[in-house]
Amino acid sequence: MSYLDLLRLASAEEIVVLTALVVLGFGLAGSSRAPTLLALLGLLTAIAAVLLLPTNATLFGGMLVISPLTSLFKIICLILALFTILFSKADHSLLHRAEYLATILFAAFALLILVSSKELLTIFIGLELLGLSLYVMTAFDKTDLCSAEAGMKYFLFGSTASAFTLFGISLVYGMSGATSLALISQDLRGAPIVQPLLAAGIVMMLVGFAFKIAAAPFHLWAPDAYQGAPVTSAAFIASGSKVASFVVLGKIVLIGFAPLRGSADWHAMIGGWSPLLAVLAALSILLGNFVALAQTNVRRLLAYSAVAHAGYTLLGLIAGGRDGFSATLFYTTLYAVTLLGAFGVCAFVRNESGGDNLANFSGLRARSPLIAGCMAIFMLSLAGLPPLAGFFGKFYLFSAAFHAGVNHGLLWLVALALFGSLISLYYYLIVLKAVFVDPPSVSTSQPLNRSTSRSFLQSFTVTILAAVVLLFGVAPAPLLARIIASLP
């Protein structure tokens, strides 16, 4: 393998990094419009570069892997970053825009590293680069004390989770002698018993990833980060980082730790990572949905909703197999698009009324019928109602979990997920009640001054996302077939 081949196979990552550097340069030169256009052009060029990659290639023992699955989710992550940049263009509260856009691009580069690696050390490097970028994005608004507080909490919790992850990787390496997921799986298949240190390493790694996906009880950073960060930062944290984290977590448990799966079946519980993830899923579903009932801030409500959705998404990994993993990947993609759109509506309302509490959403139907209709699509999709994407995503996810195991052993977890979905319908309808039924408050009846072009861009972007959610609800087959076909 020559260096020219390496440069060709890593072309998408190189384009994103070079674009970030060029954007920083134009920002230092004082240009206002060029950084956004360059960032969008760089992401589109990176997507084109991914499409030109070969079907399969592996470099340096899995440090960089090219496959249909990695190429598909590279494109998804780049598209989510592109929409985030479009939303940031409409956010007039962001200062030093070039630096902010470069940080988004560096975070997108980290997502590409995560998605395309099957080696623990490279995965950890990607996690750290992503974490550093997201910490900066969370605390980026220096005029808002809540942003600084959210960034500090996110940093402290994230540093602790990174320590757990690295310590777990070191224990796994010490017991298996490898950091490649394929080699770890081979070593575990030949081991007669599970060593305590190996079990401790796996648990520590799962704790670190539970933080990344905001699964309870490792979710405490999420409400403050979602509420205090700039809206576009919260949107990217809730969408792009979640997609990459579930892709990586799926590869780790279903490839590297596959021999230690165990069983979470209610009638045949066997020790392994599967019952541990089942406990995290159950706790996330219950805590996320019940605490969301008490929220009056929409972004904080979406944060606790994200905790519950992390629990739902874990069902596919617990079910295992191609069906379970494809269900997880399909659901997390649909959820990321839906939540990105919901945060786009929050950004619209915040720019218009100065806040994103339920009171700020009151009367939105009269002020902007189009945005109100898009918010209805996003909320009902998150609730899992037909004919929206969330319904089919949950149906496929719960079906995969229901048919997994022996004699429907995961039925208890599916029933819990259905119960959580029923609870979530109430607080999603509370948001829609504020949008369509409640009269406008005094603060929202006098909208703030906004740029017409920025308002149009924001409305257009939200509408596109709402159309995607509706399209994948009516015709989910193309995306789902592509995901299933990309799995080995």
Short mmCIF file of C-alpha atoms in Angstrom, two decimals, residues 34 54 59 65 84 88 158 167 187 192 205 236-237 246 288 291 297 312 351 356 369 404 411 461:
data_model
loop_
_atom_site.label_atom_id
_atom_site.label_comp_id
_atom_site.label_asym_id
_atom_site.label_seq_id
_atom_site.Cartn_x
_atom_site.Cartn_y
_atom_site.Cartn_z
CA ALA A 34 -16.98 33.27 2.14
CA PRO A 54 -13.67 1.72 -3.97
CA LEU A 59 -5.59 -0.19 5.80
CA VAL A 65 -11.82 0.63 6.49
CA THR A 84 -25.98 22.19 10.76
CA SER A 88 -25.75 28.32 11.79
CA GLY A 158 -16.78 13.85 28.92
CA PHE A 167 -8.83 2.36 30.87
CA ASP A 187 -9.00 -14.26 20.82
CA PRO A 192 -12.25 -21.00 27.88
CA MET A 205 -15.83 0.80 27.62
CA PHE A 236 -25.21 18.61 15.90
CA ILE A 237 -24.56 16.95 19.27
CA PHE A 246 -24.17 4.00 17.56
CA GLY A 288 -36.06 9.83 29.98
CA VAL A 291 -38.58 13.33 33.51
CA ASN A 297 -38.16 24.26 28.05
CA TYR A 312 -35.03 2.45 22.16
CA ASN A 351 -34.48 34.07 16.81
CA ASP A 356 -37.34 28.43 23.48
CA PRO A 369 -47.98 28.20 9.64
CA ALA A 404 -34.72 -12.10 18.63
CA LEU A 411 -40.61 -9.31 25.01
CA THR A 461 -33.94 24.09 5.59
#
